Each structure stands twice: as structure tokens, then as C-alpha cells.
């Protein structure tokens, strides 16, 4: 079991450019989550999917962030017109089932740096 | 305002000592508590969970939960340098509605050899 796979590990973009982050959840897991982590804000919830359907995107900055899960094997987080304040480690996680008692398994993250 | 508050922000204990970390939720809708551990440069990994009032022990780690006060604590006895990490407390509601796991800012634990 390779765990949750995130690519790329590091991404550097210029201000105003687009960034697309990829996540492959653990095979058989039905829920996928996106978080971002910074020193100042800690680990912030962005959005999650259940069986590929978007359930809650209340943590997403609406104007420039979007997430999709076109199939059960991958999810993408797209940030348009990136800003320096978007610099963070973006973490994807998956859980076997959906529910409050489920353990989240995190990927290694994508470190996004916006110059 | 953070819905999950952790204290202290940082903690230094000697090798072999006891580390005690605290976590409180300000959201009365939460029902389940989790402790995740994140070593430097790595991703968070679930350490322990507790859903009922009382105490749960796994090896050197003990978790307490008081649901009335929405307070949980993690105690590490015989601390080892390998325990040095960021400890994240998380809380989630028991209801099956729209659910998200909310994390606190963490306690940075350093175990000195």
C-alpha cells in the first residue's frame, strides 16, 4: 500500500500564475480531504469529497480555488491567479469510509511557493 | 477564533520524563477527539483517538477525555527523543451530517537527551 500520493512535492509559481496540485488517495478509500498548513494558521480544512461527490467546500477561498475528483483514483486542487499568501503545504488525506470516527491518512503534501 | 485550542504551544521535557498536552474544543457539537503526530518534514499520522469519557492507554501513551468540559489530554510517559514532534489535536462532530475534522494549532514537543 503506497499510501496517499501527492504530486508534485514542490511547486514554485509566480504571482498571478495557476497551480494545479494532484492527489491519489489510498485505493478503496471513499473520502478525500484537502487541507493546507502554514506556521501561522496551522492545519486548515479546505474541502472534502465522498465517493467523488463534493460534500463541503466551506474552507475554500471561493474566487480562486477549485477542487475536483473526476474519478475514484485522483483529485485535483487548482489555484488560479496565485498570490503570495497562498504559499503553504497543501495536504491531501483519505479515509476508508465517511464519518466522524474515521482515521485520516495524509499524503506527504505539496509545498507551494508563490513568488 | 480557533475552535480547538491546544496548550502549551511548546513543551520541553527530559528523556524519560512525562509530557502532558492539553486540548479543548469551544464547539459543543464535537463529540470525537483525535491526536495526530507530525514529525518535522513529514505528514500528520493518527496517534490515538478517544470517543468516550474516561481514559485510554496504548503503550507509553494515555489519553483522557472529559466530554462535559470538551477537554482531552495526552500524556507520554518515559518520553524518548523520537517523540519530538508537533502534536495536533482534532475534533469532529458525531452527527453524520456535513462533517469536517478541525485541528488545533498543535503543541511542539521536544524531548532532550
Coordinates of C-alpha atoms in Angstrom, one line a residue:
Chain A
X1 CA 0.0 0.0 0.0
X2 CA 1.7 3.2 -1.2
X3 CA -0.4 5.5 0.9
X4 CA -1.8 8.7 -0.3
X5 CA 0.3 10.1 -3.2
X6 CA 0.7 13.8 -3.8
X7 CA 2.4 15.4 -6.8
X8 CA 4.4 17.5 -7.2
X9 CA 6.3 17.6 -3.9
X10 CA 7.3 21.2 -4.5
X11 CA 5.9 23.8 -6.8
X12 CA 7.1 27.4 -7.3
X13 CA 4.9 29.8 -9.2
X14 CA 5.0 33.5 -10.0
X15 CA 2.3 35.8 -8.7
X16 CA -0.8 35.5 -10.9
X17 CA 0.0 32.1 -12.3
X18 CA -2.1 29.0 -12.0
X19 CA -1.1 26.0 -9.9
X20 CA -2.6 22.5 -10.0
X21 CA -2.0 20.0 -7.3
X22 CA -2.7 16.3 -7.6
X23 CA -3.7 13.6 -5.1
X24 CA -4.1 9.9 -5.5
X25 CA -6.0 8.5 -2.4
X26 CA -5.4 5.1 -1.0
X27 CA -7.2 2.5 -3.1
X28 CA -10.6 1.7 -1.8
X29 CA -10.9 4.8 0.3
X30 CA -14.2 6.6 -0.2
X31 CA -13.5 10.0 1.3
X32 CA -10.8 12.5 0.2
X33 CA -9.9 15.7 2.0
X34 CA -7.7 18.7 1.2
X35 CA -6.0 20.8 4.0
X36 CA -3.4 23.4 3.9
X37 CA -0.8 24.0 6.6
X38 CA 1.2 27.1 7.4
X39 CA 3.1 28.1 10.5
X40 CA 0.7 31.0 11.3
X41 CA -2.7 29.3 10.6
X42 CA -1.8 25.7 11.3
X43 CA -3.8 23.0 9.6
X44 CA -6.8 24.5 7.8
X45 CA -9.6 22.5 6.3
X46 CA -10.4 23.3 2.6
X47 CA -12.8 20.8 1.2
X48 CA -13.7 17.1 1.0
X49 CA -15.3 14.5 -1.3
X50 CA -17.4 11.5 -0.5
X51 CA -17.5 8.8 -3.3
X52 CA -16.2 11.5 -5.6
X53 CA -19.0 13.9 -4.8
X54 CA -18.1 17.3 -3.3
X55 CA -19.6 17.5 0.2
X56 CA -18.2 20.5 2.0
X57 CA -16.0 23.2 0.5
X58 CA -16.6 25.7 3.3
X59 CA -12.9 26.2 3.8
X60 CA -12.1 27.1 0.2
X61 CA -11.4 30.7 -0.8
X62 CA -14.1 30.8 -3.4
X63 CA -12.8 33.1 -6.0
X64 CA -9.6 31.4 -7.0
X65 CA -9.7 27.9 -5.5
X66 CA -11.4 24.9 -7.0
X67 CA -11.2 21.1 -6.4
X68 CA -12.4 18.2 -8.4
X69 CA -12.5 14.5 -8.2
X70 CA -13.2 13.1 -11.7
X71 CA -12.6 9.5 -10.7
X72 CA -12.0 7.5 -7.5
X73 CA -8.3 7.4 -8.1
X74 CA -7.4 11.1 -8.1
X75 CA -8.4 14.5 -7.0
X76 CA -7.0 17.9 -8.1
X77 CA -6.8 21.3 -6.3
X78 CA -6.5 24.2 -8.7
X79 CA -5.5 27.7 -7.6
X80 CA -5.9 30.4 -10.2
X81 CA -4.0 33.7 -10.1
X82 CA -1.8 32.6 -7.2
X83 CA -0.9 35.1 -4.5
X84 CA 2.0 35.1 -2.0
X85 CA -0.5 34.3 0.8
X86 CA -1.3 31.0 -0.9
X87 CA 2.2 29.8 -0.1
X88 CA 1.7 26.8 2.2
X89 CA 2.0 23.0 2.3
X90 CA -1.2 21.5 0.8
X91 CA -2.1 18.2 2.3
X92 CA -4.4 15.6 0.8
X93 CA -5.9 12.9 3.0
X94 CA -8.2 9.9 2.5
X95 CA -10.3 7.7 4.8
X96 CA -11.7 4.3 4.2
X97 CA -15.3 5.3 4.9
X98 CA -17.1 8.5 5.5
X99 CA -17.9 9.6 9.1
X100 CA -16.7 11.2 12.2
X101 CA -15.0 8.1 13.5
X102 CA -12.7 7.5 10.5
X103 CA -9.0 7.9 10.6
X104 CA -7.5 10.3 8.0
X105 CA -4.3 9.1 6.2
X106 CA -2.3 12.1 4.9
X107 CA 0.0 12.3 1.9
X108 CA 3.4 13.9 2.1
X109 CA 2.0 17.2 0.8
X110 CA 2.8 19.7 -1.9
X111 CA 4.8 22.7 -0.8
X112 CA 3.6 25.6 -2.9
X113 CA 5.7 28.7 -3.0
X114 CA 4.3 31.8 -4.7
X115 CA 7.0 34.4 -5.5
Chain B
X1 CA -11.2 32.1 16.6
X2 CA -9.8 28.6 16.7
X3 CA -12.5 26.1 17.7
X4 CA -9.8 23.7 19.0
X5 CA -7.3 25.2 21.5
X6 CA -4.1 23.4 22.4
X7 CA -1.7 24.2 25.2
X8 CA 1.1 24.6 25.8
X9 CA 2.3 25.8 22.4
X10 CA 5.7 24.2 23.0
X11 CA 7.0 21.9 25.6
X12 CA 10.5 20.6 26.5
X13 CA 10.9 17.5 28.6
X14 CA 14.0 15.5 29.5
X15 CA 14.4 12.0 28.1
X16 CA 12.5 9.6 30.4
X17 CA 10.2 12.3 31.6
X18 CA 6.4 12.8 31.4
X19 CA 4.9 15.0 28.7
X20 CA 1.4 16.3 29.2
X21 CA -0.5 18.1 26.4
X22 CA -3.9 19.7 26.6
X23 CA -6.8 20.3 24.2
X24 CA -10.2 21.9 24.5
X25 CA -13.0 22.5 22.0
X26 CA -15.2 25.6 22.1
X27 CA -17.7 23.9 19.8
X28 CA -20.3 21.9 21.8
X29 CA -21.2 19.9 18.6
X30 CA -18.0 18.0 18.7
X31 CA -18.0 14.5 20.1
X32 CA -14.9 12.7 18.9
X33 CA -11.3 13.7 19.6
X34 CA -8.1 12.7 17.9
X35 CA -4.4 13.1 18.4
X36 CA -2.2 13.2 15.4
X37 CA 1.6 13.4 15.5
X38 CA 3.7 15.2 12.9
X39 CA 7.4 14.7 12.8
X40 CA 9.4 17.6 11.2
X41 CA 9.1 17.5 7.4
X42 CA 6.6 14.7 7.5
X43 CA 2.8 14.4 7.2
X44 CA 0.5 14.0 10.3
X45 CA -0.2 10.5 11.4
X46 CA -3.0 9.4 13.7
X47 CA -1.7 8.6 17.1
X48 CA -4.8 8.0 19.3
X49 CA -8.5 8.6 19.2
X50 CA -11.0 8.8 22.1
X51 CA -14.7 8.9 21.8
X52 CA -16.0 8.1 25.3
X53 CA -15.4 9.7 28.7
X54 CA -12.5 8.3 30.5
X55 CA -9.1 7.1 29.8
X56 CA -7.4 5.0 27.0
X57 CA -3.9 3.7 27.2
X58 CA -1.6 2.4 24.4
X59 CA 1.9 1.6 25.5
X60 CA 3.5 4.8 26.8
X61 CA 0.6 7.0 25.6
X62 CA -2.5 7.7 27.6
X63 CA -5.4 9.9 26.5
X64 CA -8.1 11.3 28.8
X65 CA -11.5 12.8 27.7
X66 CA -14.0 14.8 29.7
X67 CA -17.0 15.3 27.4
X68 CA -18.7 17.7 29.8
X69 CA -15.8 20.2 29.5
X70 CA -14.9 19.1 26.0
X71 CA -11.3 18.6 27.2
X72 CA -8.8 16.0 26.2
X73 CA -5.3 15.5 27.3
X74 CA -2.4 13.3 26.0
X75 CA 0.3 12.0 28.4
X76 CA 3.5 10.5 27.2
X77 CA 5.5 8.7 29.9
X78 CA 9.1 7.7 29.6
X79 CA 9.5 10.3 26.8
X80 CA 12.0 9.5 24.1
X81 CA 13.9 11.8 21.7
X82 CA 11.9 10.1 18.8
X83 CA 8.7 11.5 20.4
X84 CA 9.9 15.0 19.5
X85 CA 7.2 16.2 17.1
X86 CA 4.2 18.5 16.6
X87 CA 1.2 17.0 18.3
X88 CA -2.1 18.0 16.8
X89 CA -5.4 17.6 18.5
X90 CA -8.5 17.3 16.3
X91 CA -12.2 17.2 16.9
X92 CA -15.2 16.1 14.9
X93 CA -19.0 16.0 15.4
X94 CA -20.7 12.7 16.0
X95 CA -23.6 13.5 13.7
X96 CA -23.5 12.2 10.2
X97 CA -24.2 15.5 8.5
X98 CA -21.6 17.6 6.7
X99 CA -18.5 16.7 8.7
X100 CA -15.0 18.0 8.8
X101 CA -12.1 17.3 11.2
X102 CA -11.0 20.6 12.8
X103 CA -7.4 20.7 14.0
X104 CA -5.8 22.8 16.7
X105 CA -2.5 24.7 16.2
X106 CA -0.5 22.0 17.9
X107 CA 2.0 21.5 20.7
X108 CA 5.6 21.3 19.7
X109 CA 7.2 18.7 21.9
X110 CA 11.0 18.5 22.3
X111 CA 12.5 15.6 24.3
X112 CA 16.0 16.4 25.3
X113 CA 18.5 13.5 25.5

